[in-house]
Coordinates of C-alpha atoms and ligand atoms in Angstrom, one line a residue:
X1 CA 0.0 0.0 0.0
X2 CA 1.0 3.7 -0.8
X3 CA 2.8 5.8 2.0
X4 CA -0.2 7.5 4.1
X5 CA -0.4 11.6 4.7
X6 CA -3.1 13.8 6.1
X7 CA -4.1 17.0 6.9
X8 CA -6.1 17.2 10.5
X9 CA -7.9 20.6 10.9
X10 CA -11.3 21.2 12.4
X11 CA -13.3 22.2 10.3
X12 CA -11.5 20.6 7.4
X13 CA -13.6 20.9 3.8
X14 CA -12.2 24.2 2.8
X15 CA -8.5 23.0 3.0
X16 CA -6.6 22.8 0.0
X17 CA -3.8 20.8 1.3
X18 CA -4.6 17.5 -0.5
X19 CA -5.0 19.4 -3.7
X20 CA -1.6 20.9 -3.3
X21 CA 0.4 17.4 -2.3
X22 CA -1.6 15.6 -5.1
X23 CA -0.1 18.1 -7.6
X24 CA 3.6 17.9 -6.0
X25 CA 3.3 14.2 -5.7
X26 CA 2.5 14.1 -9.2
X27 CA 5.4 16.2 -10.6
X28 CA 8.1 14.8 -8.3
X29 CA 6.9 11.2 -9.8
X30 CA 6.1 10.0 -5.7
X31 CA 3.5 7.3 -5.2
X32 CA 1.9 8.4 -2.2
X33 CA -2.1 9.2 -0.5
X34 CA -2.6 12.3 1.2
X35 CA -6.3 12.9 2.6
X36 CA -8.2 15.0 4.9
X37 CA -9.2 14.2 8.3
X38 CA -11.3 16.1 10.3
X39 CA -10.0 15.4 14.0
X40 CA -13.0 15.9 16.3
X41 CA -12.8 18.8 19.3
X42 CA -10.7 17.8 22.2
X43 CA -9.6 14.2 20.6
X44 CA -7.0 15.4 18.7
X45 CA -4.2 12.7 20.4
X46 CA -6.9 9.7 19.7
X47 CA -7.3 10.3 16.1
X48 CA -3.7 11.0 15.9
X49 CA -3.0 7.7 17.2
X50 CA -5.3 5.7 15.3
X51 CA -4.0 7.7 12.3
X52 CA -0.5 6.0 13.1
X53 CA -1.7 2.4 14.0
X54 CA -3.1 2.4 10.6
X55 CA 0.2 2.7 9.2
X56 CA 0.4 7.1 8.5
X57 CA 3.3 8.4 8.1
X58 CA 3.2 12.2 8.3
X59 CA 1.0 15.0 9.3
X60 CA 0.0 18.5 7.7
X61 CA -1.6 20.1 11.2
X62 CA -4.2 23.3 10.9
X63 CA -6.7 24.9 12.8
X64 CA -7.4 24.6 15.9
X65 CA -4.8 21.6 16.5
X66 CA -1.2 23.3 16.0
X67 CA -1.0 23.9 20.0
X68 CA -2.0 20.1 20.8
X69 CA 0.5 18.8 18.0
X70 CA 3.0 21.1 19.8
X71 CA 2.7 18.5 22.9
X72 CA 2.0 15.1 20.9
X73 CA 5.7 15.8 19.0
X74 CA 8.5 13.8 20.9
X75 CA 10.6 16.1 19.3
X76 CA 10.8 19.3 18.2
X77 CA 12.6 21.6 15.7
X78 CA 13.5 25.3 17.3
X79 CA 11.4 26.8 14.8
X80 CA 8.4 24.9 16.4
X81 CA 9.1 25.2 20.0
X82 CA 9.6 29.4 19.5
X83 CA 6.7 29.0 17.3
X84 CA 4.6 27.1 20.6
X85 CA 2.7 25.8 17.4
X86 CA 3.5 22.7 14.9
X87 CA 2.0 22.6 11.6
X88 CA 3.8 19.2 10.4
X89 CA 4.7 15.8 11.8
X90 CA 6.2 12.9 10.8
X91 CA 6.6 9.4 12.6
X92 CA 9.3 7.6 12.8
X93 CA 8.6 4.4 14.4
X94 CA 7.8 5.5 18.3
X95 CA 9.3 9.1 17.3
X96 CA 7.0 11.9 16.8
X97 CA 8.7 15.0 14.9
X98 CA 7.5 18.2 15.3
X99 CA 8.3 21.4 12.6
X100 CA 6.8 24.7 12.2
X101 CA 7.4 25.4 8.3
X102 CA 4.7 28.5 8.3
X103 CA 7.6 31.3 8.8
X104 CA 9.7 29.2 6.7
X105 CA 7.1 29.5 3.7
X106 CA 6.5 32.8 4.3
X107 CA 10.2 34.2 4.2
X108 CA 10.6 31.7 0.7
X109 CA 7.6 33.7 -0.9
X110 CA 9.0 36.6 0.3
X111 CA 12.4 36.5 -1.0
X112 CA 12.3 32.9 -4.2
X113 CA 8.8 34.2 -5.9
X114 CA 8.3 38.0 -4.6
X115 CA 12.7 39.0 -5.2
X116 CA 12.1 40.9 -1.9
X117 CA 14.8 40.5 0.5
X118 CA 14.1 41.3 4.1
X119 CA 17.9 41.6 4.7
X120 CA 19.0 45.5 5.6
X121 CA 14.8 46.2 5.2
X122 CA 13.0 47.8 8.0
X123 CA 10.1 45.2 8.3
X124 CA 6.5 45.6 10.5
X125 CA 4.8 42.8 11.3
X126 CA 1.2 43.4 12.7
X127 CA -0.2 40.9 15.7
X128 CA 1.1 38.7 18.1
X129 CA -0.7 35.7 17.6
X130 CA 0.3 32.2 16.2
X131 CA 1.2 33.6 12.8
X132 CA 3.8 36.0 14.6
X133 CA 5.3 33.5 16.5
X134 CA 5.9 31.3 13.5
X135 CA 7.5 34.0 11.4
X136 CA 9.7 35.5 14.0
X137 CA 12.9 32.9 14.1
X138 CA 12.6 32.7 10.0
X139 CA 12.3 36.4 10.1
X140 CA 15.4 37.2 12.3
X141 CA 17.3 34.7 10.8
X142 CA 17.0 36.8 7.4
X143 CA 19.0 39.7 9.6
X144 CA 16.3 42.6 8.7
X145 CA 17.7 46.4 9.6
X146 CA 14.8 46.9 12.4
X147 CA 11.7 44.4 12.8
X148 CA 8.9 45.5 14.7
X149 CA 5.6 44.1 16.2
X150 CA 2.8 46.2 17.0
X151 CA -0.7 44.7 18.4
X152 CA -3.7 45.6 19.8
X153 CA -3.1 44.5 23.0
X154 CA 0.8 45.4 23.4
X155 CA 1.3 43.3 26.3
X156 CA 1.5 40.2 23.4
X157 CA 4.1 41.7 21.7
X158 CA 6.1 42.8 24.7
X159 CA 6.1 39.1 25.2
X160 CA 7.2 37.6 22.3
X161 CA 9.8 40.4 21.8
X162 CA 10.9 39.5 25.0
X163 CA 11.0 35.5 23.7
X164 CA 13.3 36.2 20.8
X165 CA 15.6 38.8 23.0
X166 CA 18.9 36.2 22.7
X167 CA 18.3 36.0 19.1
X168 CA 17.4 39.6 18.3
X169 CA 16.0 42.9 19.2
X170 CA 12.9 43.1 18.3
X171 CA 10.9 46.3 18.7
X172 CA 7.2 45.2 20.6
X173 CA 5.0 48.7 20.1
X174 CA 1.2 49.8 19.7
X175 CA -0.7 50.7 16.5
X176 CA -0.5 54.6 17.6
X177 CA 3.1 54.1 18.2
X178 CA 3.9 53.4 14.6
X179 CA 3.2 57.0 14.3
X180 CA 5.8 58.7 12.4
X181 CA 7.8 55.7 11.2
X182 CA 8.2 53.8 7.7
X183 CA 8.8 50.4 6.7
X184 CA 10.0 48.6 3.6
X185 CA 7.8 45.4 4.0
X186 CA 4.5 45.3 6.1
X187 CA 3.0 41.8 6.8
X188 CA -0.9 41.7 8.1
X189 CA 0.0 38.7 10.3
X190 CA -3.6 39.1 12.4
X191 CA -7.0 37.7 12.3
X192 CA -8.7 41.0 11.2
X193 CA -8.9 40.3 7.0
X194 CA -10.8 37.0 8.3
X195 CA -14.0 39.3 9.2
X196 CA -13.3 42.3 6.9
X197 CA -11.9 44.4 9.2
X198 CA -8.5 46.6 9.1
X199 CA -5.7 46.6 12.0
X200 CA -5.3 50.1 12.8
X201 CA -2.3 50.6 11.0
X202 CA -1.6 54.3 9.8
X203 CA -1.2 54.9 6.4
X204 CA 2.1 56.3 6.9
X205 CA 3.4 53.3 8.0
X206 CA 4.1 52.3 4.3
X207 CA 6.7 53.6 2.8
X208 CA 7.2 54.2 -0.7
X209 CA 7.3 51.6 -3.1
X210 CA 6.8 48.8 -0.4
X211 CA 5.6 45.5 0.3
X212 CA 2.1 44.7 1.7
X213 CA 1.7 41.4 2.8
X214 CA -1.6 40.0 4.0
X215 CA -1.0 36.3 5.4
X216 CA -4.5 35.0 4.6
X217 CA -5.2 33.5 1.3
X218 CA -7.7 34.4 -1.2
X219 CA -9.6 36.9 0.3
X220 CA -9.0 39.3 -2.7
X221 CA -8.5 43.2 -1.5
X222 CA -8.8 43.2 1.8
X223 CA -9.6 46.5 4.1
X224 CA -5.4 46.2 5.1
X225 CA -4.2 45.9 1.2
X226 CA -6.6 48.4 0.3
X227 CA -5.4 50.6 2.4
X228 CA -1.3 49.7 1.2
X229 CA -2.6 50.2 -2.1
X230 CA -3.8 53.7 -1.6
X231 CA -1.1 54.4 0.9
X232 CA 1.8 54.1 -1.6
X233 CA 2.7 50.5 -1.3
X234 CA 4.4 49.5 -4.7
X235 CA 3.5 45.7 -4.2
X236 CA 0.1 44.1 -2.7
X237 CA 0.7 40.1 -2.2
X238 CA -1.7 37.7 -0.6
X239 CA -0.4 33.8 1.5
X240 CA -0.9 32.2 -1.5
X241 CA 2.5 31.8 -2.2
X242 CA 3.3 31.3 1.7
X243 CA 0.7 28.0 1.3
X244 CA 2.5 26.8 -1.1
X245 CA 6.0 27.1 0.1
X246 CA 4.6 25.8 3.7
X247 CA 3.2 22.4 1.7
X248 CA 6.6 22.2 -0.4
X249 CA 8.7 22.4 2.8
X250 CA 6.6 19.4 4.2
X251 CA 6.8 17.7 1.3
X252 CA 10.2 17.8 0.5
X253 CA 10.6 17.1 4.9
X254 CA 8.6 13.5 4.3
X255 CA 9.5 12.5 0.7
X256 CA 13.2 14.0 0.6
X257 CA 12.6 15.7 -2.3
X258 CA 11.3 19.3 -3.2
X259 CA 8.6 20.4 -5.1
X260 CA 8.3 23.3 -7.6
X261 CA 5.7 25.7 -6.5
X262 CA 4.9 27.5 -9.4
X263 CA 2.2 25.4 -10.9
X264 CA 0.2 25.5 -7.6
X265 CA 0.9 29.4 -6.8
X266 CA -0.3 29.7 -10.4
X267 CA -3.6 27.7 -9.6
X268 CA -4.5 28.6 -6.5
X269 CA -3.6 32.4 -7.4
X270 CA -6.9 34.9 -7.0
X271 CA -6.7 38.1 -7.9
X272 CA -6.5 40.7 -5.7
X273 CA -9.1 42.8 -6.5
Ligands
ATR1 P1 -3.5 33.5 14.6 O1 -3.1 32.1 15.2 O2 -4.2 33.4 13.3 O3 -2.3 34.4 14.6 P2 -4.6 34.5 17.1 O4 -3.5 33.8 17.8 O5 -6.0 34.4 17.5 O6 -4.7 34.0 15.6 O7 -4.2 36.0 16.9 C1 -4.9 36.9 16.2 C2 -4.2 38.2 16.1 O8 -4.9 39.2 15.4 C3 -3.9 38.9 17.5 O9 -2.7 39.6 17.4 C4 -5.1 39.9 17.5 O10 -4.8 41.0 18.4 P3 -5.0 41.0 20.0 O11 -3.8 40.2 20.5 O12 -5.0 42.3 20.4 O13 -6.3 40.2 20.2 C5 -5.1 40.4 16.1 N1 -6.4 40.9 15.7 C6 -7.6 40.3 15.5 N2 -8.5 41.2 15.1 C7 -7.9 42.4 15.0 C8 -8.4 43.7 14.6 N3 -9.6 43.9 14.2 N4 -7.5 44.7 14.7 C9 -6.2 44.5 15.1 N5 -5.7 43.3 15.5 C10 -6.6 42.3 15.4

């Protein structure tokens, strides 16, 4: 029988996951399955389990489960454990290993498909939630000029500022603070595109020519690149690249072997407008 893979997410029908390993599976000539499982509320070791017993061999991880795969992993990369948050797993006989390949995806876009280099940039990244965490290793690995978090509630970003502090400064700060100050590449890392709404972000804070980055996929113009787009920002990007490059990572993590992206990014692409 083929190798075994899965997405676990709850809910699970709007992933495109198995899509995106069916196409790199094809073009890397791999003979593998790769389903999704929707892994019900507060049994996510259980169905992890049984996942294994039936012979699975890796796991992509989503919503709300990247915590609780955090603490099934036997092992974990630093990405992950900074992160607090694993979105892929693979088993190795009674090993469990935990990775975080969300920041990693997201700085590949970035830099591979966008040509924007975060080295020497002053970079903003807005919220302090689990897309922050994941980015922030990845990010200060890149060695930007300044990076800076600002969120609602600035306590968040105090903290994780205060996380990375052996690895880098990193400059924790309100919305109003941002007052007066310009970035090269500005990343909408919260939840706010998700309901339509806009982090108060001034529209200062983009400086000319810039990149605006909105981490969620395929919600066309949202309120935060709308406001890039009229603000001066020379590029407006969505995650669809960041899903991609998240999935090839895995991929290439399981199967030892790396995926192009293009095709996908190309398909999965919607406009932004
Ligand atoms: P995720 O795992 O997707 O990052 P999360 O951990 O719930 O989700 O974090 C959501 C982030 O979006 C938080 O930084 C949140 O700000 P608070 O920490 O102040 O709650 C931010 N967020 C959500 N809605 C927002 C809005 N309308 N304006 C600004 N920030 C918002």
């Amino acid at each position: 029988m083929s190798d075994h893979y899965a997405v676990i997410g709850n809910p699970i029908s709007q992933t495109k996951s198995p899509l995106i390993h069916g196409w790199y599976a094809r073009s890397c000539g791999q003979t593998m399955r790769y389903t999704a499982l929707e892994g019900p509320l507060g049994r996510f070791a259980e169905t992890v389990d049984a996942f294994r017993a039936d012979g699975g061999r890796g796991l992509n991880v989503t919503v709300p489960f990247k915590m609780e795969a955090c603490a099934y992993a036997t092992t974990l990369s630093e990405r992950a454990r900074l992160a607090g948050a694993v979105n892929a797993l693979k088993f190795e006989g009674d090993e469990v290993l935990g990775e975080n390949f969300d920041g990693m995806g997201l700085v590949r876009d970035v830099t591979h498909n966008l040509g924007f280099a975060l080295r020497g940039k002053r970079v903003l990244l807005l919220g302090a939630g689990g897309a922050v965490r994941g980015a922030l290793l990845p990010f200060i690995h890149e060695q930007p000029a300044s990076l800076t978090l600002a969120n609602r509630t600035l306590s968040k970003a105090v903290t994780l500022a205060a996380e990375v502090a052996s690895h880098a400064t990193v400059n924790a700060c309100s919305y109003e603070a941002l007052a007066g100050q310009q970035f090269d590449l500005v990343f909408n890392a919260t939840s706010a595109s998700l309901r339509g709404e806009l982090p108060p972000v001034p529209a200062t804070a983009f400086a000319p020519g810039c990149l605006a980055y909105e981490l969620a996929y395929g919600k066309g113009l949202t309120p935060f690149l709308r406001l890039a787009q009229a603000s001066g920002a020379g590029y407006l990007a969505d995650g669809v690249g960041m899903l991609a490059e998240q999935a090839a990572e895995a991929f290439a993590w399981w199967r030892g072997t790396r995926p192009d992206t293009q095709t996908v990014i190309a398909q999965l692409t919607v406009p932004l407008v």
